[in-house]
mmCIF file of C-alpha atoms in Angstrom:
data_model
loop_
_atom_site.group_PDB
_atom_site.id
_atom_site.type_symbol
_atom_site.label_atom_id
_atom_site.label_comp_id
_atom_site.label_asym_id
_atom_site.label_seq_id
_atom_site.Cartn_x
_atom_site.Cartn_y
_atom_site.Cartn_z
ATOM 1 C CA MET A 1 -7.639 223.271 10.375
ATOM 2 C CA GLU A 2 -10.347 225.715 11.086
ATOM 3 C CA LEU A 3 -11.688 227.718 13.689
ATOM 4 C CA THR A 4 -15.107 226.113 14.183
ATOM 5 C CA ASP A 5 -17.866 226.435 17.308
ATOM 6 C CA VAL A 6 -18.004 223.144 19.463
ATOM 7 C CA GLU A 7 -20.091 222.316 21.993
ATOM 8 C CA GLU A 8 -18.656 223.798 25.513
ATOM 9 C CA PRO A 9 -17.016 221.117 27.523
ATOM 10 C CA ALA A 10 -18.864 220.178 31.003
ATOM 11 C CA LEU A 11 -17.705 218.428 33.817
ATOM 12 C CA ARG A 12 -18.204 214.294 33.906
ATOM 13 C CA ARG A 13 -16.630 213.002 36.889
ATOM 14 C CA PRO A 14 -15.948 214.220 40.625
ATOM 15 C CA ASP A 15 -12.879 214.998 40.019
ATOM 16 C CA ASP A 16 -12.830 216.900 36.844
ATOM 17 C CA VAL A 17 -11.999 220.688 36.806
ATOM 18 C CA LYS A 18 -12.822 222.907 34.089
ATOM 19 C CA VAL A 19 -10.554 225.514 32.891
ATOM 20 C CA ARG A 20 -10.999 229.003 31.099
ATOM 21 C CA ILE A 21 -8.104 228.923 28.900
ATOM 22 C CA ALA A 22 -5.824 232.065 28.575
ATOM 23 C CA MET A 23 -3.470 231.125 25.985
ATOM 24 C CA THR A 24 -1.742 227.951 24.603
ATOM 25 C CA GLY A 25 1.725 227.644 22.555
ATOM 26 C CA ILE A 26 2.123 225.952 19.646
ATOM 27 C CA CYS A 27 4.394 223.191 19.568
ATOM 28 C CA GLY A 28 6.734 221.567 16.799
ATOM 29 C CA THR A 29 4.050 218.602 16.899
ATOM 30 C CA ASP A 30 1.173 220.718 16.065
ATOM 31 C CA HIS A 31 3.259 221.614 13.106
ATOM 32 C CA LYS A 32 4.027 218.013 12.373
ATOM 33 C CA ILE A 33 0.209 216.840 12.552
ATOM 34 C CA LEU A 34 -0.745 219.617 9.789
ATOM 35 C CA ALA A 35 2.102 218.589 7.546
ATOM 36 C CA GLY A 36 1.029 214.842 7.678
ATOM 37 C CA LYS A 37 4.380 213.758 9.484
ATOM 38 C CA LEU A 38 2.743 212.512 13.177
ATOM 39 C CA ASP A 39 -0.141 210.026 13.175
ATOM 40 C CA VAL A 40 -2.135 211.253 15.870
ATOM 41 C CA ALA A 41 -5.445 213.787 15.999
ATOM 42 C CA GLY A 42 -8.122 212.371 13.549
ATOM 43 C CA LYS A 43 -10.616 214.802 11.904
ATOM 44 C CA GLY A 44 -12.763 217.022 14.471
ATOM 45 C CA THR A 45 -9.877 216.523 17.093
ATOM 46 C CA VAL A 46 -9.484 219.992 18.951
ATOM 47 C CA LEU A 47 -5.628 220.514 18.819
ATOM 48 C CA GLY A 48 -3.058 222.112 21.232
ATOM 49 C CA HIS A 49 -1.526 220.598 24.410
ATOM 50 C CA GLU A 50 0.493 223.560 25.847
ATOM 51 C CA GLY A 51 -2.380 225.314 27.287
ATOM 52 C CA VAL A 52 -2.616 227.567 30.691
ATOM 53 C CA GLY A 53 -5.700 229.119 32.163
ATOM 54 C CA THR A 54 -7.784 229.496 34.917
ATOM 55 C CA VAL A 55 -10.097 227.323 37.040
ATOM 56 C CA VAL A 56 -13.608 228.287 36.676
ATOM 57 C CA GLU A 57 -15.380 224.902 38.017
ATOM 58 C CA THR A 58 -14.553 221.838 39.996
ATOM 59 C CA GLY A 59 -16.186 218.776 40.799
ATOM 60 C CA ASP A 60 -17.150 217.539 43.949
ATOM 61 C CA ALA A 61 -14.226 215.524 44.865
ATOM 62 C CA VAL A 62 -11.609 218.167 44.126
ATOM 63 C CA THR A 63 -9.337 219.679 46.693
ATOM 64 C CA ARG A 64 -6.095 220.554 45.009
ATOM 65 C CA VAL A 65 -7.387 223.530 43.020
ATOM 66 C CA LYS A 66 -10.132 226.012 43.206
ATOM 67 C CA PRO A 67 -11.999 228.581 41.269
ATOM 68 C CA GLY A 68 -9.693 231.289 40.489
ATOM 69 C CA ASP A 69 -6.405 229.185 40.427
ATOM 70 C CA ARG A 70 -3.913 229.894 37.768
ATOM 71 C CA VAL A 71 -3.051 226.291 36.346
ATOM 72 C CA VAL A 72 -0.853 224.519 33.659
ATOM 73 C CA ILE A 73 -2.291 221.668 32.269
ATOM 74 C CA ASN A 74 -0.374 218.253 31.878
ATOM 75 C CA PRO A 75 -1.178 216.924 28.460
ATOM 76 C CA THR A 76 0.736 213.557 28.825
ATOM 77 C CA GLN A 77 -2.246 211.525 30.819
ATOM 78 C CA SER A 78 -2.803 207.675 31.182
ATOM 79 C CA CYS A 79 -5.262 205.353 32.041
ATOM 80 C CA GLY A 80 -3.749 204.773 35.635
ATOM 81 C CA THR A 81 -4.617 201.010 35.700
ATOM 82 C CA CYS A 82 -2.594 199.132 33.055
ATOM 83 C CA ARG A 83 0.457 197.276 34.325
ATOM 84 C CA ASN A 84 2.647 200.083 33.215
ATOM 85 C CA CYS A 85 0.777 202.440 35.089
ATOM 86 C CA ARG A 86 0.563 200.422 38.271
ATOM 87 C CA LEU A 87 4.264 200.530 38.362
ATOM 88 C CA GLY A 88 4.757 204.372 37.785
ATOM 89 C CA ALA A 89 5.964 204.275 33.904
ATOM 90 C CA TYR A 90 2.703 206.191 33.413
ATOM 91 C CA CYS A 91 4.515 207.871 29.965
ATOM 92 C CA TYR A 92 4.497 203.929 28.781
ATOM 93 C CA CYS A 93 0.769 203.207 29.698
ATOM 94 C CA LEU A 94 -0.484 200.405 27.495
ATOM 95 C CA HIS A 95 -3.405 202.649 26.119
ATOM 96 C CA PHE A 96 -1.003 205.878 25.980
ATOM 97 C CA ASP A 97 -2.697 206.988 22.654
ATOM 98 C CA ASP A 98 -6.269 207.183 24.139
ATOM 99 C CA HIS A 99 -5.063 209.707 26.902
ATOM 100 C CA GLN A 100 -3.085 212.484 25.082
ATOM 101 C CA VAL A 101 -4.731 216.244 25.372
ATOM 102 C CA GLY A 102 -4.684 217.835 21.775
ATOM 103 C CA PHE A 103 -3.926 214.488 20.077
ATOM 104 C CA THR A 104 -6.562 212.240 20.957
ATOM 105 C CA LEU A 105 -8.220 213.988 23.835
ATOM 106 C CA ALA A 106 -10.133 217.584 23.093
ATOM 107 C CA GLY A 107 -7.024 219.942 23.540
ATOM 108 C CA THR A 108 -6.550 223.622 24.524
ATOM 109 C CA PHE A 109 -6.730 225.875 21.363
ATOM 110 C CA ALA A 110 -10.083 226.230 22.823
ATOM 111 C CA GLU A 111 -12.030 228.653 25.176
ATOM 112 C CA TYR A 112 -12.350 225.717 27.677
ATOM 113 C CA TYR A 113 -10.911 222.716 28.963
ATOM 114 C CA VAL A 114 -11.899 219.866 31.089
ATOM 115 C CA GLY A 115 -9.907 217.182 32.483
ATOM 116 C CA THR A 116 -9.008 215.358 35.911
ATOM 117 C CA ALA A 117 -7.523 217.419 38.879
ATOM 118 C CA GLN A 118 -4.228 215.484 38.941
ATOM 119 C CA TYR A 119 -2.962 217.041 35.666
ATOM 120 C CA LEU A 120 -2.942 220.636 36.850
ATOM 121 C CA TYR A 121 -0.511 222.332 38.212
ATOM 122 C CA PRO A 122 -0.756 225.779 40.185
ATOM 123 C CA ILE A 123 1.298 228.762 38.401
ATOM 124 C CA PRO A 124 3.306 230.466 40.684
ATOM 125 C CA ASP A 125 2.491 234.003 41.800
ATOM 126 C CA GLY A 126 4.066 236.409 39.584
ATOM 127 C CA MET A 127 4.599 234.213 36.579
ATOM 128 C CA SER A 128 3.419 235.638 33.544
ATOM 129 C CA TRP A 129 1.104 233.574 31.202
ATOM 130 C CA GLN A 130 3.688 233.763 28.587
ATOM 131 C CA VAL A 131 6.311 231.658 30.877
ATOM 132 C CA ALA A 132 3.655 229.813 32.183
ATOM 133 C CA SER A 133 2.725 228.253 28.370
ATOM 134 C CA LEU A 134 6.264 227.204 28.299
ATOM 135 C CA ILE A 135 6.669 225.357 31.278
ATOM 136 C CA GLU A 136 5.307 221.846 29.498
ATOM 137 C CA PRO A 137 7.907 222.214 26.888
ATOM 138 C CA LEU A 138 10.595 223.218 29.338
ATOM 139 C CA GLY A 139 10.008 219.907 31.187
ATOM 140 C CA CYS A 140 10.492 217.784 27.924
ATOM 141 C CA SER A 141 13.347 219.629 27.396
ATOM 142 C CA LEU A 142 14.578 219.330 30.958
ATOM 143 C CA ASN A 143 14.127 215.498 31.308
ATOM 144 C CA SER A 144 15.875 215.256 27.592
ATOM 145 C CA VAL A 145 19.046 216.838 28.660
ATOM 146 C CA LEU A 146 19.141 215.092 32.216
ATOM 147 C CA LYS A 147 18.266 211.738 30.447
ATOM 148 C CA SER A 148 21.604 212.479 28.221
ATOM 149 C CA GLY A 149 23.672 212.094 31.414
ATOM 150 C CA LEU A 150 25.353 215.692 30.536
ATOM 151 C CA GLN A 151 27.925 216.387 33.046
ATOM 152 C CA PRO A 152 29.984 219.885 33.756
ATOM 153 C CA HIS A 153 33.002 219.092 31.857
ATOM 154 C CA GLU A 154 31.101 218.067 28.467
ATOM 155 C CA THR A 155 30.035 219.663 25.297
ATOM 156 C CA VAL A 156 26.599 219.835 23.939
ATOM 157 C CA LEU A 157 25.438 220.172 20.059
ATOM 158 C CA VAL A 158 21.621 221.039 19.570
ATOM 159 C CA ILE A 159 20.176 220.686 16.228
ATOM 160 C CA GLY A 160 17.677 222.927 15.581
ATOM 161 C CA SER A 161 16.330 226.389 17.478
ATOM 162 C CA GLY A 162 12.830 226.480 17.827
ATOM 163 C CA ALA A 163 11.328 226.602 20.999
ATOM 164 C CA ILE A 164 12.409 222.992 22.168
ATOM 165 C CA GLY A 165 15.716 223.419 20.866
ATOM 166 C CA LEU A 166 16.437 226.747 22.303
ATOM 167 C CA LEU A 167 15.070 225.636 25.674
ATOM 168 C CA CYS A 168 17.462 222.501 25.756
ATOM 169 C CA GLN A 169 20.186 225.019 24.715
ATOM 170 C CA SER A 170 19.113 226.803 27.890
ATOM 171 C CA ILE A 171 19.567 224.123 30.209
ATOM 172 C CA ALA A 172 22.817 222.822 28.476
ATOM 173 C CA ARG A 173 24.425 226.074 28.840
ATOM 174 C CA ARG A 174 23.832 225.840 32.469
ATOM 175 C CA LEU A 175 24.917 222.126 33.038
ATOM 176 C CA GLY A 176 27.566 221.365 30.759
ATOM 177 C CA ARG A 177 30.869 223.148 29.524
ATOM 178 C CA LEU A 178 30.199 224.219 25.715
ATOM 179 C CA THR A 179 26.688 224.458 24.160
ATOM 180 C CA VAL A 180 26.523 224.961 20.099
ATOM 181 C CA ALA A 181 23.395 225.535 18.262
ATOM 182 C CA THR A 182 22.477 224.882 14.576
ATOM 183 C CA GLU A 183 19.835 226.706 12.997
ATOM 184 C CA PRO A 184 18.967 227.570 9.161
ATOM 185 C CA ASN A 185 16.619 230.707 10.079
ATOM 186 C CA ALA A 186 18.512 233.776 10.400
ATOM 187 C CA PHE A 187 15.931 234.992 13.108
ATOM 188 C CA ARG A 188 16.117 232.057 15.284
ATOM 189 C CA ARG A 189 19.772 231.523 14.829
ATOM 190 C CA ALA A 190 20.047 235.460 16.410
ATOM 191 C CA PHE A 191 17.995 234.242 19.203
ATOM 192 C CA ALA A 192 20.056 231.154 19.866
ATOM 193 C CA ALA A 193 23.328 233.377 19.667
ATOM 194 C CA GLY A 194 21.959 234.913 22.851
ATOM 195 C CA ILE A 195 21.703 231.719 24.857
ATOM 196 C CA ALA A 196 24.479 229.227 23.160
ATOM 197 C CA HIS A 197 28.079 229.493 23.198
ATOM 198 C CA HIS A 198 27.948 229.386 19.294
ATOM 199 C CA ALA A 199 25.066 229.687 17.088
ATOM 200 C CA LEU A 200 25.878 227.920 13.378
ATOM 201 C CA HIS A 201 23.908 227.703 10.560
ATOM 202 C CA PRO A 202 23.893 223.948 9.486
ATOM 203 C CA ASP A 203 26.305 224.166 6.608
ATOM 204 C CA GLU A 204 28.603 225.417 9.139
ATOM 205 C CA LEU A 205 28.633 222.254 11.033
ATOM 206 C CA THR A 206 31.720 220.902 9.365
ATOM 207 C CA PRO A 207 34.305 218.220 10.584
ATOM 208 C CA GLU A 208 36.623 220.923 10.892
ATOM 209 C CA THR A 209 34.487 223.268 12.931
ATOM 210 C CA ILE A 210 33.576 220.151 15.317
ATOM 211 C CA ALA A 211 37.025 219.661 15.885
ATOM 212 C CA ARG A 212 37.742 223.181 16.321
ATOM 213 C CA LEU A 213 35.135 223.583 19.007
ATOM 214 C CA THR A 214 35.722 220.255 20.807
ATOM 215 C CA ASP A 215 39.147 219.834 20.593
ATOM 216 C CA GLY A 216 39.070 217.308 18.039
ATOM 217 C CA LYS A 217 37.061 215.060 20.332
ATOM 218 C CA GLY A 218 33.322 215.560 18.930
ATOM 219 C CA PHE A 219 30.374 216.358 21.075
ATOM 220 C CA ASP A 220 29.739 214.260 24.277
ATOM 221 C CA VAL A 221 25.737 214.982 23.463
ATOM 222 C CA VAL A 222 23.599 215.538 20.700
ATOM 223 C CA ILE A 223 20.460 216.282 20.988
ATOM 224 C CA ASP A 224 18.075 216.254 17.914
ATOM 225 C CA ALA A 225 15.531 218.993 18.275
ATOM 226 C CA VAL A 226 13.951 218.702 14.999
ATOM 227 C CA GLY A 227 13.192 215.167 14.182
ATOM 228 C CA ASN A 228 14.970 214.400 11.011
ATOM 229 C CA GLN A 229 18.883 214.954 11.909
ATOM 230 C CA LEU A 230 19.923 211.807 13.292
ATOM 231 C CA THR A 231 22.615 211.143 10.615
ATOM 232 C CA THR A 232 23.940 214.571 11.147
ATOM 233 C CA ALA A 233 24.047 214.022 14.867
ATOM 234 C CA MET A 234 25.665 210.527 14.604
ATOM 235 C CA ASP A 235 28.417 212.419 12.212
ATOM 236 C CA ALA A 236 29.114 214.943 15.175
ATOM 237 C CA VAL A 237 29.058 212.840 18.282
ATOM 238 C CA ALA A 238 32.445 212.089 20.170
ATOM 239 C CA LYS A 239 33.327 208.245 21.084
ATOM 240 C CA GLY A 240 31.254 207.098 24.551
ATOM 241 C CA GLY A 241 28.876 210.064 23.470
ATOM 242 C CA ARG A 242 25.457 210.204 23.547
ATOM 243 C CA VAL A 243 22.709 210.841 20.994
ATOM 244 C CA VAL A 244 19.229 211.789 22.076
ATOM 245 C CA PRO A 245 16.388 212.239 19.308
ATOM 246 C CA MET A 246 13.650 214.458 20.473
ATOM 247 C CA GLY A 247 11.785 216.341 17.479
ATOM 248 C CA TYR A 248 8.957 213.734 15.885
ATOM 249 C CA ASP A 249 8.722 213.161 12.264
ATOM 250 C CA ASP A 250 6.965 209.547 11.458
ATOM 251 C CA THR A 251 8.375 209.862 8.039
ATOM 252 C CA TYR A 252 11.723 210.184 8.744
ATOM 253 C CA ARG A 253 14.250 206.936 8.352
ATOM 254 C CA ALA A 254 17.886 206.875 9.159
ATOM 255 C CA GLU A 255 20.336 203.720 8.734
ATOM 256 C CA ILE A 256 22.903 203.068 11.558
ATOM 257 C CA ALA A 257 25.570 200.304 11.695
ATOM 258 C CA PRO A 258 25.389 198.853 14.985
ATOM 259 C CA THR A 259 29.202 198.088 15.012
ATOM 260 C CA ARG A 260 29.715 201.860 15.062
ATOM 261 C CA LEU A 261 27.640 201.964 18.367
ATOM 262 C CA ILE A 262 29.658 199.036 19.684
ATOM 263 C CA ASP A 263 33.268 200.340 18.565
ATOM 264 C CA ALA A 264 32.671 203.644 19.237
ATOM 265 C CA GLY A 265 30.599 203.411 22.627
ATOM 266 C CA LEU A 266 28.026 205.314 21.605
ATOM 267 C CA SER A 267 24.313 205.502 22.932
ATOM 268 C CA ILE A 268 21.040 206.580 21.533
ATOM 269 C CA VAL A 269 18.731 207.742 24.359
ATOM 270 C CA ALA A 270 14.757 207.717 22.984
ATOM 271 C CA ALA A 271 13.690 206.883 26.803
ATOM 272 C CA VAL A 272 13.358 210.665 27.388
ATOM 273 C CA PRO A 273 9.683 211.024 28.485
ATOM 274 C CA LEU A 274 9.459 211.989 32.132
ATOM 275 C CA HIS A 275 6.364 210.990 33.925
ATOM 276 C CA ASP A 276 6.144 214.309 35.854
ATOM 277 C CA ALA A 277 7.549 216.832 33.407
ATOM 278 C CA ILE A 278 5.663 220.005 34.873
ATOM 279 C CA GLY A 279 6.556 219.727 38.419
ATOM 280 C CA PRO A 280 10.599 220.064 37.924
ATOM 281 C CA ALA A 281 10.029 222.360 35.256
ATOM 282 C CA LEU A 282 8.197 224.645 37.452
ATOM 283 C CA ASP A 283 10.675 224.705 39.919
ATOM 284 C CA PHE A 284 13.800 225.055 37.110
ATOM 285 C CA SER A 285 12.040 227.646 35.294
ATOM 286 C CA ALA A 286 13.369 230.530 37.800
ATOM 287 C CA ARG A 287 16.945 229.705 36.796
ATOM 288 C CA LEU A 288 16.092 230.868 33.109
ATOM 289 C CA PRO A 289 14.883 234.821 32.815
ATOM 290 C CA GLU A 290 15.301 234.168 28.996
ATOM 291 C CA LEU A 291 11.839 232.403 29.183
ATOM 292 C CA ALA A 292 10.418 235.910 29.817
ATOM 293 C CA ARG A 293 11.242 236.723 25.979
ATOM 294 C CA MET A 294 10.878 233.339 24.106
ATOM 295 C CA VAL A 295 7.099 233.859 23.282
ATOM 296 C CA THR A 296 7.524 236.559 20.096
ATOM 297 C CA THR A 297 4.223 236.102 18.656
ATOM 298 C CA GLU A 298 0.846 236.207 20.158
ATOM 299 C CA VAL A 299 -2.630 236.624 18.461
ATOM 300 C CA ASP A 300 -6.154 235.830 18.967
ATOM 301 C CA MET A 301 -7.873 232.608 17.929
ATOM 302 C CA ALA A 302 -9.489 234.171 14.844
ATOM 303 C CA ASP A 303 -5.632 234.813 13.877
ATOM 304 C CA PHE A 304 -4.568 231.422 14.391
ATOM 305 C CA ARG A 305 -3.189 230.807 10.697
ATOM 306 C CA ASP A 306 -0.746 233.855 11.373
ATOM 307 C CA ALA A 307 0.590 232.101 14.443
ATOM 308 C CA PHE A 308 1.261 228.997 12.624
ATOM 309 C CA GLU A 309 2.740 230.276 9.477
ATOM 310 C CA SER A 310 5.341 232.647 12.012
ATOM 311 C CA THR A 311 6.585 229.328 13.377
ATOM 312 C CA MET A 312 6.286 226.652 10.848
ATOM 313 C CA GLY A 313 7.447 228.619 7.736
ATOM 314 C CA ILE A 314 4.264 227.612 5.593
ATOM 315 C CA ASP A 315 1.206 229.942 4.839
ATOM 316 C CA PRO A 316 -1.180 227.562 6.103
ATOM 317 C CA ARG A 317 -3.933 228.902 3.164
ATOM 318 C CA THR A 318 -2.021 228.455 0.536
ATOM 319 C CA GLY A 319 1.031 225.946 1.368
ATOM 320 C CA ARG A 320 3.536 228.187 0.432
ATOM 321 C CA LYS A 321 6.799 228.290 1.824
ATOM 322 C CA VAL A 322 7.442 231.747 3.703
ATOM 323 C CA GLU A 323 10.117 232.874 6.182
ATOM 324 C CA ILE A 324 10.071 232.157 9.602
ATOM 325 C CA THR A 325 9.668 235.289 11.808
ATOM 326 C CA SER A 326 8.881 233.809 15.352
ATOM 327 C CA VAL A 327 10.596 231.633 18.069
ATOM 328 C CA LYS A 328 7.457 230.812 19.778
ATOM 329 C CA ALA A 329 3.969 231.203 19.020
ATOM 330 C CA VAL A 330 0.977 231.095 21.275
ATOM 331 C CA ILE A 331 -2.738 231.806 20.765
ATOM 332 C CA ARG A 332 -4.884 233.582 23.060
ATOM 333 C CA SER A 333 -8.238 232.238 24.014
#
């Protein structure tokens, strides 16, 4: 990954909008791309998909936004014409991989972004750029918790306390009875302790601890916010419970006995994409004051390596492991 000059994007269609990017959050999927654990974003692709900014130019057919409007960009786009799209299942577009900002389309680790108006959402007055940059991952997290079917009397385990894990914990704490977090990094574990009811080191998640916290039952919902913890999740889930694999890691494999799923009445809920995650997240964000302190690192584009190092735990210059020192990092454009 390197900082380079590219041609400034221009409007191509009447419904296009040009956005001056204010900042973009670094997502765990960006980490996985750089680590070779997610097979997207070929050479020369501009990364970044959690972008927010100000509209500077619009095509002749655009009426929903105007120059000067602050907007969140929805990076999960689609062809709009295949059978699935015509049924409203845009996240399962038959040409999905061709329409993803920062994966196959030019992303928002850049000064400008150009895309169609339908994927832009106005930012409410009074919302900071920092909170706005969390809306896209909040939408993903909100939908994952809702798709789990979490009920007010149920318990939740969130494995991992990066930004996605913390967002899931924030939501689960408001919707369920008990929320428990795990995280090996001390900085993030301390942050999680201010959100979840309990924040544990993974080594502390013993069968005895699980039994003590859940009255011997196990967790009704377990969310793997890391991407390689399905086995741990299956060990912690209660009979009749649901496991949500949320993190991405193309290199991870897990072995599951189907009879365990049948006999214990377990469900693995992988159908968590939402066909409009941004709108609900904007509405729900007012209930999460902790969003205002979740962005813990901000850097200018020239210092992007520092932001990746603080959240990835790897020095991008040398590949050497370092301590994670941030919950969420954003790159200012």
